[in-house]
Amino acid sequence: MIELILIAAAYLLGSIPSGVWIGKAFFKTDIREQGSGNSGTTNTYRVLGKWAGTVVLVMDIAKGTLAVLLPLWFGVTIHPMIFGLFAIIGHVYPIFAGFKGGKAVATTAGVALGVQPLFVLVLIMVFAAILYTSSMVSLASVLTLIIAAGAALFVGDWVFTAIVWIAMILVVVRHRANIDRIRKGEENKVPFGLNQSD
Ligand code: G3P
């Protein structure tokens, strides 16, 4: 029974639409109607500035980490990544925001951080290197998740690996429009790194 409650809690935690709520509460702005239309860190940073973007990043990571740590604190023996998967699903399809959520990157990082912190720390460096080189968060996100899925074959158990693969597929699918823009040379860039727009 506690397992079912924690699975529901993980989904509800993941469903907290940080960007939407921060935008509406402090800026009277629906983040989904501006910029790329995404409710994640990058678009919040783009539209509402670095402080709002940072708060959304921390919240989106924290909800994933909390979803995998809660079952451990309750002594549940089911693999924590199962709860993490529900948090990721909540983030992408949030019940509190009309099932229109984010692109799964920060919450996936938060989930993996709670289970394999060293794995995530290495991947953050990979992400930073790709972001610095390309100035495109979307490219860094997609490539990092693909690298993570490959690396997960050698790190952690099969449940961890399987859920990282599911997350990678979700991230790629949610970045379809970004991938299209990257191919056309039209993707949004951040104002730093080697390839920033003029
Ligand atoms: O995690 C989302 C990021 O990779 C891309 O965000 O707003 O540029 O579509 P955005």
PDB file of C-alpha atoms in Angstrom, residues 85-152:
ATOM      1  CA  LEU A  85      10.144   7.172 -13.611  1.00  0.00           C
ATOM      2  CA  PHE A  86       6.760   8.310 -12.282  1.00  0.00           C
ATOM      3  CA  ALA A  87       8.267  11.688 -11.329  1.00  0.00           C
ATOM      4  CA  ILE A  88       9.641  12.057 -14.869  1.00  0.00           C
ATOM      5  CA  ILE A  89       6.238  11.129 -16.330  1.00  0.00           C
ATOM      6  CA  GLY A  90       4.635  13.694 -14.001  1.00  0.00           C
ATOM      7  CA  HIS A  91       7.074  16.350 -15.170  1.00  0.00           C
ATOM      8  CA  VAL A  92       6.308  15.653 -18.834  1.00  0.00           C
ATOM      9  CA  TYR A  93       2.542  15.122 -18.358  1.00  0.00           C
ATOM     10  CA  PRO A  94       1.659  17.175 -15.239  1.00  0.00           C
ATOM     11  CA  ILE A  95      -1.810  16.848 -13.804  1.00  0.00           C
ATOM     12  CA  PHE A  96      -1.487  20.411 -12.423  1.00  0.00           C
ATOM     13  CA  ALA A  97      -0.809  21.994 -15.826  1.00  0.00           C
ATOM     14  CA  GLY A  98      -3.184  20.361 -18.296  1.00  0.00           C
ATOM     15  CA  PHE A  99      -0.755  17.489 -18.939  1.00  0.00           C
ATOM     16  CA  LYS A 100       1.494  19.877 -20.904  1.00  0.00           C
ATOM     17  CA  GLY A 101       4.860  19.730 -19.179  1.00  0.00           C
ATOM     18  CA  GLY A 102       8.575  19.983 -19.766  1.00  0.00           C
ATOM     19  CA  LYS A 103      11.172  18.084 -21.737  1.00  0.00           C
ATOM     20  CA  ALA A 104      12.295  15.745 -18.930  1.00  0.00           C
ATOM     21  CA  VAL A 105      15.914  16.851 -18.645  1.00  0.00           C
ATOM     22  CA  ALA A 106      16.206  18.434 -15.179  1.00  0.00           C
ATOM     23  CA  THR A 107      13.869  15.970 -13.477  1.00  0.00           C
ATOM     24  CA  THR A 108      15.711  13.014 -15.025  1.00  0.00           C
ATOM     25  CA  ALA A 109      18.956  14.517 -13.690  1.00  0.00           C
ATOM     26  CA  GLY A 110      17.372  14.833 -10.250  1.00  0.00           C
ATOM     27  CA  VAL A 111      16.163  11.235 -10.304  1.00  0.00           C
ATOM     28  CA  ALA A 112      19.569   9.871 -11.347  1.00  0.00           C
ATOM     29  CA  LEU A 113      21.278  12.177  -8.823  1.00  0.00           C
ATOM     30  CA  GLY A 114      19.425  10.462  -5.978  1.00  0.00           C
ATOM     31  CA  VAL A 115      20.468   6.991  -7.163  1.00  0.00           C
ATOM     32  CA  GLN A 116      23.868   7.418  -8.877  1.00  0.00           C
ATOM     33  CA  PRO A 117      25.269  10.848  -7.901  1.00  0.00           C
ATOM     34  CA  LEU A 118      28.739  10.298  -9.380  1.00  0.00           C
ATOM     35  CA  PHE A 119      27.202   9.285 -12.717  1.00  0.00           C
ATOM     36  CA  VAL A 120      25.282  12.570 -12.785  1.00  0.00           C
ATOM     37  CA  LEU A 121      28.273  14.692 -11.766  1.00  0.00           C
ATOM     38  CA  VAL A 122      30.289  13.315 -14.695  1.00  0.00           C
ATOM     39  CA  LEU A 123      27.348  13.906 -17.056  1.00  0.00           C
ATOM     40  CA  ILE A 124      26.977  17.499 -15.843  1.00  0.00           C
ATOM     41  CA  MET A 125      30.546  18.065 -17.051  1.00  0.00           C
ATOM     42  CA  VAL A 126      29.676  16.456 -20.404  1.00  0.00           C
ATOM     43  CA  PHE A 127      26.591  18.696 -20.621  1.00  0.00           C
ATOM     44  CA  ALA A 128      28.632  21.801 -19.756  1.00  0.00           C
ATOM     45  CA  ALA A 129      31.258  20.977 -22.391  1.00  0.00           C
ATOM     46  CA  ILE A 130      28.633  20.513 -25.139  1.00  0.00           C
ATOM     47  CA  LEU A 131      26.765  23.647 -24.034  1.00  0.00           C
ATOM     48  CA  TYR A 132      29.962  25.721 -24.016  1.00  0.00           C
ATOM     49  CA  THR A 133      30.946  24.445 -27.456  1.00  0.00           C
ATOM     50  CA  SER A 134      27.527  24.772 -29.132  1.00  0.00           C
ATOM     51  CA  SER A 135      25.732  27.416 -27.020  1.00  0.00           C
ATOM     52  CA  MET A 136      22.588  25.279 -27.491  1.00  0.00           C
ATOM     53  CA  VAL A 137      20.927  23.868 -24.367  1.00  0.00           C
ATOM     54  CA  SER A 138      18.751  21.566 -26.435  1.00  0.00           C
ATOM     55  CA  LEU A 139      21.734  19.988 -28.215  1.00  0.00           C
ATOM     56  CA  ALA A 140      23.560  19.585 -24.901  1.00  0.00           C
ATOM     57  CA  SER A 141      20.441  18.013 -23.361  1.00  0.00           C
ATOM     58  CA  VAL A 142      19.808  15.496 -26.140  1.00  0.00           C
ATOM     59  CA  LEU A 143      23.452  14.465 -26.585  1.00  0.00           C
ATOM     60  CA  THR A 144      24.009  14.173 -22.832  1.00  0.00           C
ATOM     61  CA  LEU A 145      20.978  11.894 -22.472  1.00  0.00           C
ATOM     62  CA  ILE A 146      22.177   9.716 -25.363  1.00  0.00           C
ATOM     63  CA  ILE A 147      25.635   9.488 -23.770  1.00  0.00           C
ATOM     64  CA  ALA A 148      23.976   8.774 -20.405  1.00  0.00           C
ATOM     65  CA  ALA A 149      21.998   5.904 -21.927  1.00  0.00           C
ATOM     66  CA  GLY A 150      25.189   4.421 -23.376  1.00  0.00           C
ATOM     67  CA  ALA A 151      27.103   4.880 -20.123  1.00  0.00           C
ATOM     68  CA  ALA A 152      24.218   3.407 -18.102  1.00  0.00           C
TER      69      ALA A 152
END
